[in-house]
Coordinates of C-alpha atoms in Angstrom, one line a residue:
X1 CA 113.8 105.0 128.7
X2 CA 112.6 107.6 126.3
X3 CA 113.3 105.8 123.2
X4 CA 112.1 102.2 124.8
X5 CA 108.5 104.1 125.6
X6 CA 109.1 105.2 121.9
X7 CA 109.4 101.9 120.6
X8 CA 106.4 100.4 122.4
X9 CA 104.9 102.8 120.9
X10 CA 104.8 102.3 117.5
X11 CA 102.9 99.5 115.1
X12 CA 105.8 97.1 114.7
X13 CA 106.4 96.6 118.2
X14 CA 103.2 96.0 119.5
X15 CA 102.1 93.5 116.2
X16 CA 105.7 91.9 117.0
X17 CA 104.6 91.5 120.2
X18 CA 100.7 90.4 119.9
X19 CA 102.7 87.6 117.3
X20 CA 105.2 87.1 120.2
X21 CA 102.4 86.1 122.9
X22 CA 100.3 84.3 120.5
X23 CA 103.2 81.9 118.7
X24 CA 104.4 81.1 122.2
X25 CA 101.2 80.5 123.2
X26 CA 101.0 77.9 120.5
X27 CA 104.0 76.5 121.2
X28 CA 103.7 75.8 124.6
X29 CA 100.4 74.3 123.8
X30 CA 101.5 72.2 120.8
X31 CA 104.6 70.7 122.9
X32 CA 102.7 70.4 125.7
X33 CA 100.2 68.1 123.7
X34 CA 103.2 65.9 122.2
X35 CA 104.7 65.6 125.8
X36 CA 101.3 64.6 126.8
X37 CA 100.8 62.5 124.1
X38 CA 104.0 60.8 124.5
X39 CA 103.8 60.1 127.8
X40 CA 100.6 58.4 127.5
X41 CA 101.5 56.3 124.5
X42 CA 104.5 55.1 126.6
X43 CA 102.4 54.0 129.1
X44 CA 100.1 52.2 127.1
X45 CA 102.7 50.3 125.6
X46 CA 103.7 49.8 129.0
X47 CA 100.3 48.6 130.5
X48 CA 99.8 46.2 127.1
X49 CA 103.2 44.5 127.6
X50 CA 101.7 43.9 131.4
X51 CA 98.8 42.4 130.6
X52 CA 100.3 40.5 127.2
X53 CA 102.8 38.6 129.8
X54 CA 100.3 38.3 132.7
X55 CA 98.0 36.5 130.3
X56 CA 101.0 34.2 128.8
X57 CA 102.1 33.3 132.3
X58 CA 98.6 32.6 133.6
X59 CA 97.8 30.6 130.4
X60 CA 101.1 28.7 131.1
X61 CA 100.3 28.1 134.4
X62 CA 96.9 26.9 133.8
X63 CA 97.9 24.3 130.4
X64 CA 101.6 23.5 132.5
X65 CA 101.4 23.9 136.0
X66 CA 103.1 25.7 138.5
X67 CA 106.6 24.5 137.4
X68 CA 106.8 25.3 134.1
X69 CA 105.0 28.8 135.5
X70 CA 108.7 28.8 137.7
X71 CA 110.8 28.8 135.1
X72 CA 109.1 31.4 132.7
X73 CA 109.0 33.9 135.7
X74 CA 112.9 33.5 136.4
X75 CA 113.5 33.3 132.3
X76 CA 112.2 37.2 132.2
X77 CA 113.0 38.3 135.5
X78 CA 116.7 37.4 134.7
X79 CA 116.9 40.0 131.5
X80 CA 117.9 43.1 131.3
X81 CA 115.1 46.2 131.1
X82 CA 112.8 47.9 133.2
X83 CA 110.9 44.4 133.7
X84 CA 109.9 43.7 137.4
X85 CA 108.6 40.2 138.2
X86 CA 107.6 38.4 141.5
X87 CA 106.0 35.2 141.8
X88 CA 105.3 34.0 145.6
X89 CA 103.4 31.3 146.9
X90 CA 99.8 31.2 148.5
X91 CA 101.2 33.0 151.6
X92 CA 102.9 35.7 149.6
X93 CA 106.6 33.9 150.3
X94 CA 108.9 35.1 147.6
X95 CA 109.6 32.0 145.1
X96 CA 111.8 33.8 142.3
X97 CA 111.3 37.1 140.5
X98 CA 113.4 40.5 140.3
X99 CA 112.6 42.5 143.6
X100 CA 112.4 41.2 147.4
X101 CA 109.7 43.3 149.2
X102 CA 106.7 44.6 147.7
X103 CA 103.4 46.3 149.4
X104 CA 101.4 44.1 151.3
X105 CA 98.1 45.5 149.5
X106 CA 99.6 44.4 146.4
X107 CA 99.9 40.9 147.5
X108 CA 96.9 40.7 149.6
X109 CA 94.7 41.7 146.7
X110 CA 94.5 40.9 143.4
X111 CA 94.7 44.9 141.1
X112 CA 97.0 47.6 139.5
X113 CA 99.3 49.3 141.7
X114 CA 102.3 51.8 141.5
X115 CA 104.6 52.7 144.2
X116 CA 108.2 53.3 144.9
X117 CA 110.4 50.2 145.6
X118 CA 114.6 49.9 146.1
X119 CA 115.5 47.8 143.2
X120 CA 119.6 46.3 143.1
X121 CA 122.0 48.5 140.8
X122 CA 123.3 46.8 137.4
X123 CA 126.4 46.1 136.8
X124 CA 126.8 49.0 134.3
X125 CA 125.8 51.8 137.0
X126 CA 128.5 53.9 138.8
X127 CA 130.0 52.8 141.9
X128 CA 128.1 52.7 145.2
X129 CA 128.4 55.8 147.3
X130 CA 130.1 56.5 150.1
X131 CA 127.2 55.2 152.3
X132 CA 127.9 51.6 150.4
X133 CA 124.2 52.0 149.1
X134 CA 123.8 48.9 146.4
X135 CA 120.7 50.1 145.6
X136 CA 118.6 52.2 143.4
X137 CA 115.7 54.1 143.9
X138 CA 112.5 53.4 141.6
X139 CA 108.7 53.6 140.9
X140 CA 106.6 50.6 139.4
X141 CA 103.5 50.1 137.8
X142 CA 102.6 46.3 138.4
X143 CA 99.6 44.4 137.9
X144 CA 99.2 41.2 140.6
X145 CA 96.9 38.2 140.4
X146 CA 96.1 34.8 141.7
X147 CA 97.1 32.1 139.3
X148 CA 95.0 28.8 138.9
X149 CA 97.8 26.8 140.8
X150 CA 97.3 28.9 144.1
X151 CA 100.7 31.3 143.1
X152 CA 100.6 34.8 143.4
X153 CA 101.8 36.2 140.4
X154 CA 103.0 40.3 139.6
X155 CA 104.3 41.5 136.5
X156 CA 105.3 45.5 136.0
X157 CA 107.4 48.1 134.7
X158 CA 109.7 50.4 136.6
X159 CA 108.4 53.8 135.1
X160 CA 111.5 56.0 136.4
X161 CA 112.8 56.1 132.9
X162 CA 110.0 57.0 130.9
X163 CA 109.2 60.1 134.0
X164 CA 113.0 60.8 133.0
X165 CA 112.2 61.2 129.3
X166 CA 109.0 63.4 129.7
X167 CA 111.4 65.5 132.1
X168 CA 113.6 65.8 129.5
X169 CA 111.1 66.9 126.9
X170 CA 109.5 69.6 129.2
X171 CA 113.2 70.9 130.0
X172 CA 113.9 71.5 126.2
X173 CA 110.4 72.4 125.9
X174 CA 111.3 75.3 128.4
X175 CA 114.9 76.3 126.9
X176 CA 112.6 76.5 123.4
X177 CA 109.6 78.5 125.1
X178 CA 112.6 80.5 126.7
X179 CA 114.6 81.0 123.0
X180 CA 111.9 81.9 121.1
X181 CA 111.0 84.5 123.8
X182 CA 114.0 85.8 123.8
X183 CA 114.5 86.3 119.6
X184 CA 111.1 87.4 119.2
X185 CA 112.0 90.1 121.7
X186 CA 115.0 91.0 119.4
X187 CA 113.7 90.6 116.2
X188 CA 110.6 92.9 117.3
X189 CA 113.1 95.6 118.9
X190 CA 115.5 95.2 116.0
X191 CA 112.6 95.5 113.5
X192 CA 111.1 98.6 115.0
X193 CA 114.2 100.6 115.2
X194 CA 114.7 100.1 111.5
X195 CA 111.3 101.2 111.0
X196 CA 111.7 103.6 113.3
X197 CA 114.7 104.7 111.3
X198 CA 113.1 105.1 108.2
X199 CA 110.2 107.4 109.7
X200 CA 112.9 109.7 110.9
X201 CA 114.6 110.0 108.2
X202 CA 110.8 111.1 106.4
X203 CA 109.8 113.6 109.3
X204 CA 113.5 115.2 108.8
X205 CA 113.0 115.6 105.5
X206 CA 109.5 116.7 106.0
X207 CA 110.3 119.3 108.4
X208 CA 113.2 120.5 106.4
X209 CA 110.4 121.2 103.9
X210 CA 108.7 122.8 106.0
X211 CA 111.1 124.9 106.8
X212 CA 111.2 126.1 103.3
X213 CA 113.6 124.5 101.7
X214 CA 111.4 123.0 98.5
X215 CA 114.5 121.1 96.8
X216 CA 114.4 118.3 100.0
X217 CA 113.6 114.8 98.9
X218 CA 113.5 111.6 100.8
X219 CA 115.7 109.5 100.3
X220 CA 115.4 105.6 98.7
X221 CA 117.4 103.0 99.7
X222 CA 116.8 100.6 96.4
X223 CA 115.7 97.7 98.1
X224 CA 112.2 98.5 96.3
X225 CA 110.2 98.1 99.6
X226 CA 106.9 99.5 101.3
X227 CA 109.3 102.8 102.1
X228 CA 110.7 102.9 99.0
X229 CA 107.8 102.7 97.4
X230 CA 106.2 105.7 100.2
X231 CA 109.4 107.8 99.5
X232 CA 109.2 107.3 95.5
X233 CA 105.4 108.9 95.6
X234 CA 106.5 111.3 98.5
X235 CA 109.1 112.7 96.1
X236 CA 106.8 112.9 93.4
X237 CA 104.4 114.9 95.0
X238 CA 106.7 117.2 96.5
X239 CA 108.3 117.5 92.7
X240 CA 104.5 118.4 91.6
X241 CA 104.6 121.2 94.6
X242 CA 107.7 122.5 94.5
X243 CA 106.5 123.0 90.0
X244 CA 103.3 124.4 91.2
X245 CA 104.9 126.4 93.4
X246 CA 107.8 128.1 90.7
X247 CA 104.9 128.2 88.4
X248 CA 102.6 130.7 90.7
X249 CA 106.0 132.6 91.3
X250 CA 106.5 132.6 87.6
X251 CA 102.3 133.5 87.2
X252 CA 102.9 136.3 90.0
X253 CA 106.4 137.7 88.3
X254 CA 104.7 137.8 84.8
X255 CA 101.6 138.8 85.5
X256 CA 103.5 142.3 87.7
X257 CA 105.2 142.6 84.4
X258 CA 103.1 142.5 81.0
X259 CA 100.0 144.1 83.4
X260 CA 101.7 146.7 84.3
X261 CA 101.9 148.6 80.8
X262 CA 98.0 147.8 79.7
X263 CA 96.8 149.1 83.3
X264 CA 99.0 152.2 82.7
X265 CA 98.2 153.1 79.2
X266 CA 93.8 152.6 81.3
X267 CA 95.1 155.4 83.8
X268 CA 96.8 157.6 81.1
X269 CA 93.6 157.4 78.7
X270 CA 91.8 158.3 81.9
X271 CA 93.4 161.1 82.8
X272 CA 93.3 162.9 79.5
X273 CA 90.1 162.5 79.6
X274 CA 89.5 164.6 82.5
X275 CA 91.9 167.4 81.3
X276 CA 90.2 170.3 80.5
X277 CA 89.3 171.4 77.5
X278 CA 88.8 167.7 76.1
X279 CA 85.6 167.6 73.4
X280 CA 83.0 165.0 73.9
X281 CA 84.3 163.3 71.3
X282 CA 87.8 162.7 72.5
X283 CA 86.4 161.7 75.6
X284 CA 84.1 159.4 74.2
X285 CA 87.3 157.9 72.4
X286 CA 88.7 157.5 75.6
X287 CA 86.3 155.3 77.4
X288 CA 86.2 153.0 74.3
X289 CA 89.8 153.0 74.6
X290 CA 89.3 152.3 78.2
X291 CA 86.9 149.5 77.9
X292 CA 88.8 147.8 75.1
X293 CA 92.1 147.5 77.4
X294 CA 90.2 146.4 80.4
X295 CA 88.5 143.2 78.2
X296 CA 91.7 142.3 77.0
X297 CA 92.4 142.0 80.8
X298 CA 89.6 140.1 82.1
X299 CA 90.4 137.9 79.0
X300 CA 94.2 137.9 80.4
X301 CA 92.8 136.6 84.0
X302 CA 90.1 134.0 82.2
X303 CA 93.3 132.6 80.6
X304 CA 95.1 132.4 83.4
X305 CA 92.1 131.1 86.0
X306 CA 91.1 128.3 83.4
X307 CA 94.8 127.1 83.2
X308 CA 95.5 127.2 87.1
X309 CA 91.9 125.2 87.1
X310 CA 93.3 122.8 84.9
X311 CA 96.7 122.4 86.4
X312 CA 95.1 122.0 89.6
X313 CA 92.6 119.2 88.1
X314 CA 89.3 118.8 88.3
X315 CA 86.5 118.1 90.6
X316 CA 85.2 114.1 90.6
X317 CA 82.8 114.4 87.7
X318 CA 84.0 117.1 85.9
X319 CA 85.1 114.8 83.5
X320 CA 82.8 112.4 81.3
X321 CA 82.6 110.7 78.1
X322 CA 82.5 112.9 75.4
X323 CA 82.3 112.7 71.7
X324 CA 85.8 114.3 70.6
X325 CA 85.2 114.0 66.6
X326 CA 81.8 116.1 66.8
X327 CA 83.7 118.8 69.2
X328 CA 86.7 118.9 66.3
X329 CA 84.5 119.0 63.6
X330 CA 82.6 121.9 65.1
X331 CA 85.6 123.9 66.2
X332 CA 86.9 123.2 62.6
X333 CA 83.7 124.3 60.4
X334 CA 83.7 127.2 62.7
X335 CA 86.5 128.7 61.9
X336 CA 86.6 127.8 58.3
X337 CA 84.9 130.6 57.1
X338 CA 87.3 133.3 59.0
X339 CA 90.4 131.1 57.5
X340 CA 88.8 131.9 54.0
X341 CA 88.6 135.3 54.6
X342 CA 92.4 135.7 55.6
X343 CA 93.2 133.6 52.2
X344 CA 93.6 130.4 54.0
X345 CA 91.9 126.7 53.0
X346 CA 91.2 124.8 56.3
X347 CA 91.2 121.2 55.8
X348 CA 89.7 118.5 58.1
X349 CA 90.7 114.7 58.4
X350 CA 88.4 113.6 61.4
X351 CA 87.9 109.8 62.2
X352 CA 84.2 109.5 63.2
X353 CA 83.3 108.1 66.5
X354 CA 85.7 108.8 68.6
X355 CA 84.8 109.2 72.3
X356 CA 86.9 109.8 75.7
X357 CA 86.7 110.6 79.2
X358 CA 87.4 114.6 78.8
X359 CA 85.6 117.6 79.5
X360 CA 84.3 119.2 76.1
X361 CA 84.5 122.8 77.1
X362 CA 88.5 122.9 77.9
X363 CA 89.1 120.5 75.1
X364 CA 86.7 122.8 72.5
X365 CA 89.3 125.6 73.9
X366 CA 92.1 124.1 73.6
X367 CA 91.6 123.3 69.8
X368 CA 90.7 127.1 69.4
X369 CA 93.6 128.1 70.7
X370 CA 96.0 126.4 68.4
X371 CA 93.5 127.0 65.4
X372 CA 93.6 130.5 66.5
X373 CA 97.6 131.0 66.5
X374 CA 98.1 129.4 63.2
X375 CA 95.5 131.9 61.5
X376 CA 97.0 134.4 63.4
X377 CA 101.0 134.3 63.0
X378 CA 100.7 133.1 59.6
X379 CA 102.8 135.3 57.0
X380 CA 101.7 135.2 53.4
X381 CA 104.3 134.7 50.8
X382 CA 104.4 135.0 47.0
X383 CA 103.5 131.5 45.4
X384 CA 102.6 129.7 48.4
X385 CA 99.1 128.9 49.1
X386 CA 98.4 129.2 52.9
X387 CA 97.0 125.6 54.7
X388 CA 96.1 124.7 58.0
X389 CA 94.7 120.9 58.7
X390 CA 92.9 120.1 61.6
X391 CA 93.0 116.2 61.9
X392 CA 91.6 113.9 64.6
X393 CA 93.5 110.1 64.4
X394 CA 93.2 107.2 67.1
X395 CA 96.6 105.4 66.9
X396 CA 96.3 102.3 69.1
X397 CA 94.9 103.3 72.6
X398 CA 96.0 106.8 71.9
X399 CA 94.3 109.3 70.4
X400 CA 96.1 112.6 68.5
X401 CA 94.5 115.5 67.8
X402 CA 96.8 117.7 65.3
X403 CA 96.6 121.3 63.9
X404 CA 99.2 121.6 61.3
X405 CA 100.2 124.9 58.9
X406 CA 102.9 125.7 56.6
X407 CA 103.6 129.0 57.9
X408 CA 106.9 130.6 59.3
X409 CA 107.1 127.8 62.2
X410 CA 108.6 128.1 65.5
X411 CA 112.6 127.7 66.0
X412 CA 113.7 124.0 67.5
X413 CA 115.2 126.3 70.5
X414 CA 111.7 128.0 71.3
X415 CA 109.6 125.3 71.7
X416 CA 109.4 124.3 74.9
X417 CA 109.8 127.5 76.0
X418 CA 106.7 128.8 74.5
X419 CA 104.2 127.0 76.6
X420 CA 104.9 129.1 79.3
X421 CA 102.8 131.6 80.3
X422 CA 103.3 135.3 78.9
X423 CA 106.0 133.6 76.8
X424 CA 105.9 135.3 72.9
X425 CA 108.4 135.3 70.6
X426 CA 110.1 138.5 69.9
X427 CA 108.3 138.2 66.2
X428 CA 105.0 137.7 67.4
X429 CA 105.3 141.2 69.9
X430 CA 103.2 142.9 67.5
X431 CA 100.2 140.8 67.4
X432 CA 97.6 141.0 70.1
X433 CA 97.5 138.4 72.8
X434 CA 99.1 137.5 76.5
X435 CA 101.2 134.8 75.5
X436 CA 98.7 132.0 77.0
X437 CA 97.9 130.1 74.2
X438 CA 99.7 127.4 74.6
X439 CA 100.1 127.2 78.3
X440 CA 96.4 126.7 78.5
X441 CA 96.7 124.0 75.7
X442 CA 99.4 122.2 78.0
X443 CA 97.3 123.0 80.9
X444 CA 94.5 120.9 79.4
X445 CA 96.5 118.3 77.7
X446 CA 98.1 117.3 81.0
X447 CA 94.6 117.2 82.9
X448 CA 93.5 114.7 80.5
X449 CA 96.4 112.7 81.1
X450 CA 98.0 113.6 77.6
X451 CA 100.8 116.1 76.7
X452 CA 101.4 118.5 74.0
X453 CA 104.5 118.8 71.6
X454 CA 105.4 121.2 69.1
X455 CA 106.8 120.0 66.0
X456 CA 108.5 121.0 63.3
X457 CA 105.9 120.3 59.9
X458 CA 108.7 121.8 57.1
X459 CA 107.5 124.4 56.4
X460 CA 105.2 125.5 59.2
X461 CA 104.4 123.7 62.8
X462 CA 102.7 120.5 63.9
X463 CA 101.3 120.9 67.0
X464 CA 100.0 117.9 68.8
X465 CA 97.6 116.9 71.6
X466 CA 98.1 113.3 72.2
X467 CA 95.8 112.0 74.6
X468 CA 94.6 108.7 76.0
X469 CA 91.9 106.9 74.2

């Protein structure tokens, strides 16, 4: 009873059913105007072949005379069918015709009349019964008149057949009303326990999430339906948790780790500045000390707020059309002059006017970061004249921001593994930095809808923002 009040419950059933009551409806309607429709047209037809043979036998009668008026009645009432004929004289004295006793009203007054009447069995019906009854039971429809010769004439159907066929109808009509109740019913139960089905197997899943277990998925059948297409986009947002989720864990892990030694080497410089017997001086070196670790740490957390920001996406609005060339070009003459000073040429190759949906502060960082880390792990060598290239290209309905160098380069093996956060190469431990770089440049790639890939420019690295245009 508990699953039957759990199946009324839910969407399917009660559409199936609203459908349900409103095709039968319909149906019982629609055959209920054919049976009606039928029945009438048969009696038409019925009431025109009256009055078509009334009027021939009273025309007859009137260009003939009563003889010939004789003859035509006993021609018809001697075939076959469902005709009824009697012709009696002035006093209402049977003279031929198909039936012996009619109502007196129908011979006293000219009119249409229908009643019930015993009329002899064919020769084709069953044997009599065991009462020896000869005779059948019918109903007529007849139409009687006074003919010019003084006769009294009535023509009619017996109407027992046609009531037979619209009984007929409305017992099929019934057994269809009846089936189409009952496989609607089916349909509609079978139809919600599938559906019901598939939502179970969603809220299992669900829970089992909820439980904790992250690695859960719903599963797809393949017939590439409505649930299939809810369980595809189910999966892909729990795959966009469950990386969110290893990425705070991976935040949290490495940001307890490579804190850890700057905030002790604040406390040490702190507390030998409060020894006694420290000079002003030393002190003084302290704080500086002190105040130089704890902006590299509020750079640390700005790194890492911007890219959990931009992993998480941005607010409706944050994002409008900007012009990318002017923001490359400016990034690019801006840190031209520092490249000279470290005896590198910086070369631009910027196509002009090229605008996109984008937010100009993350992308202006982005391109600093990864002008930033080629100026920075660049190693000069003996007859080699160090290059970096900052090019802006639209390729189709892409567009590709590059930052290219011809310096030492990053291994095939290391670079996906670099855009993590706190990620450095063991070669690049003694340079200054968190090892967030690149994760913010991924960070912002992917909010734009874009990605960023790391490849290898022989000599040197090609790293590349491709975005869409």
């Amino acid at each position: 009873m508990f699953r039957l009040a759990q199946l009324w419950r839910t969407t399917t059933v009660r559409l199936t059913a609203l459908f349900m009551l409103i095709f039968v409806i319909f149906a019982v309607v629609l055959l209920g105007l054919i049976t009606w429709q039928t029945s009438v047209q048969l009696q038409r037809q019925q009431t025109d072949a009256i009055d078509r043979e009334s009027m021939q036998i009273k025309q007859m009668d009137s260009d003939s005379g009563f003889r010939a008026t004789i003859i035509a009645v006993q021609r018809l009432a001697s075939q076959p069918g469902p005709g009824i004929y009697y012709l009696a004289d002035p006093a209402g004295q049977l003279l031929i015709g198909n039936v012996t006793d009619l109502p007196p009203e129908v011979l006293a007054e000219p009119g249409t009349y229908s009643f019930n009447y015993a009329k002899p069995r064919p020769f084709d019906d069953p044997e009599p019964d065991d009462a020896g009854t000869t005779q059948r039971q019918g109903y007529a429809v007849v139409r009687s008149q006074k003919l010019a010769s003084g006769l009294i004439l009535v023509v009619g159907r017996d109407v027992v057949e046609r009531r037979g066929f619209t009984a007929i109808v409305l017992q099929w009509f019934a057994v269809g009303a009846g089936g189409i109740l009952l496989f609607s019913l089916v349909a509609g139960v079978l139809t919600a326990v599938r559906v019901l089905r598939r939502i179970d197997t969603i809220s299992s899943t669900s829970n089992k999430i909820m439980s904790g277990n992250l690695s859960e998925r719903v599963p797809v059948t393949g017939r590439n339906d409505e649930f299939d297409a809810l369980a595809t986009n189910l999966n892909l947002m729990l795959d966009r948790i469950e990386q969110l989720m290893q990425g705070m864990k991976e935040v949290t892990d490495n940001v307890a780790h490579d804190l850890k030694t700057p905030l002790t080497r604040l406390r040490n410089k702190a507390e030998s500045a409060l020894r006694d017997g420290q000079n002003e001086a030393t002190r003084k070196q302290a704080l500086e000390t002190t105040i130089e670790e704890s902006d590299k740490l509020i750079k640390t957390f700005n790194a890492l707020l911007m890219i959990a920001r931009a992993e998480a996406g941005t607010p409706s609005g944050a994002l409008s059309e900007i012009d990318l060339s002017a923001v490359v070009l400016d990034v690019a003459e801006l840190y031209g002059p520092l490249a000279e000073d470290q005896g590198l040429a910086l070369e631009t190759d910027i196509d002009e006017g090229v605008r996109i949906n984008g937010n100009r502060e993350l992308l202006g960082q982005a391109l600093v970061n990864l002008i930033e880390n080629a100026l920075k792990y660049y190693e000069p060598s003996e007859g080699k004249a160090g290059l970096i290239k900052v090019s802006l290209k639209r390729a189709g309905s892409r567009v590709r921001i590059e930052v290219t160098d011809n310096g030492p380069g990053i291994p095939a093996e290391d670079r996906g593994r670099v855009v993590e956060r706190f990620v450095r190469l063991e070669k690049s431990r003694t340079e200054p930095g968190s090892g967030l770089g690149l994760s913010l440049v991924a960070a912002v790639a992917q909010l734009h809808r874009g990605e960023l890939r790391l490849e290898d420019n022989a000599p040197g690295v090609r790293a590349v923002v491709d975005l869409p245009g």
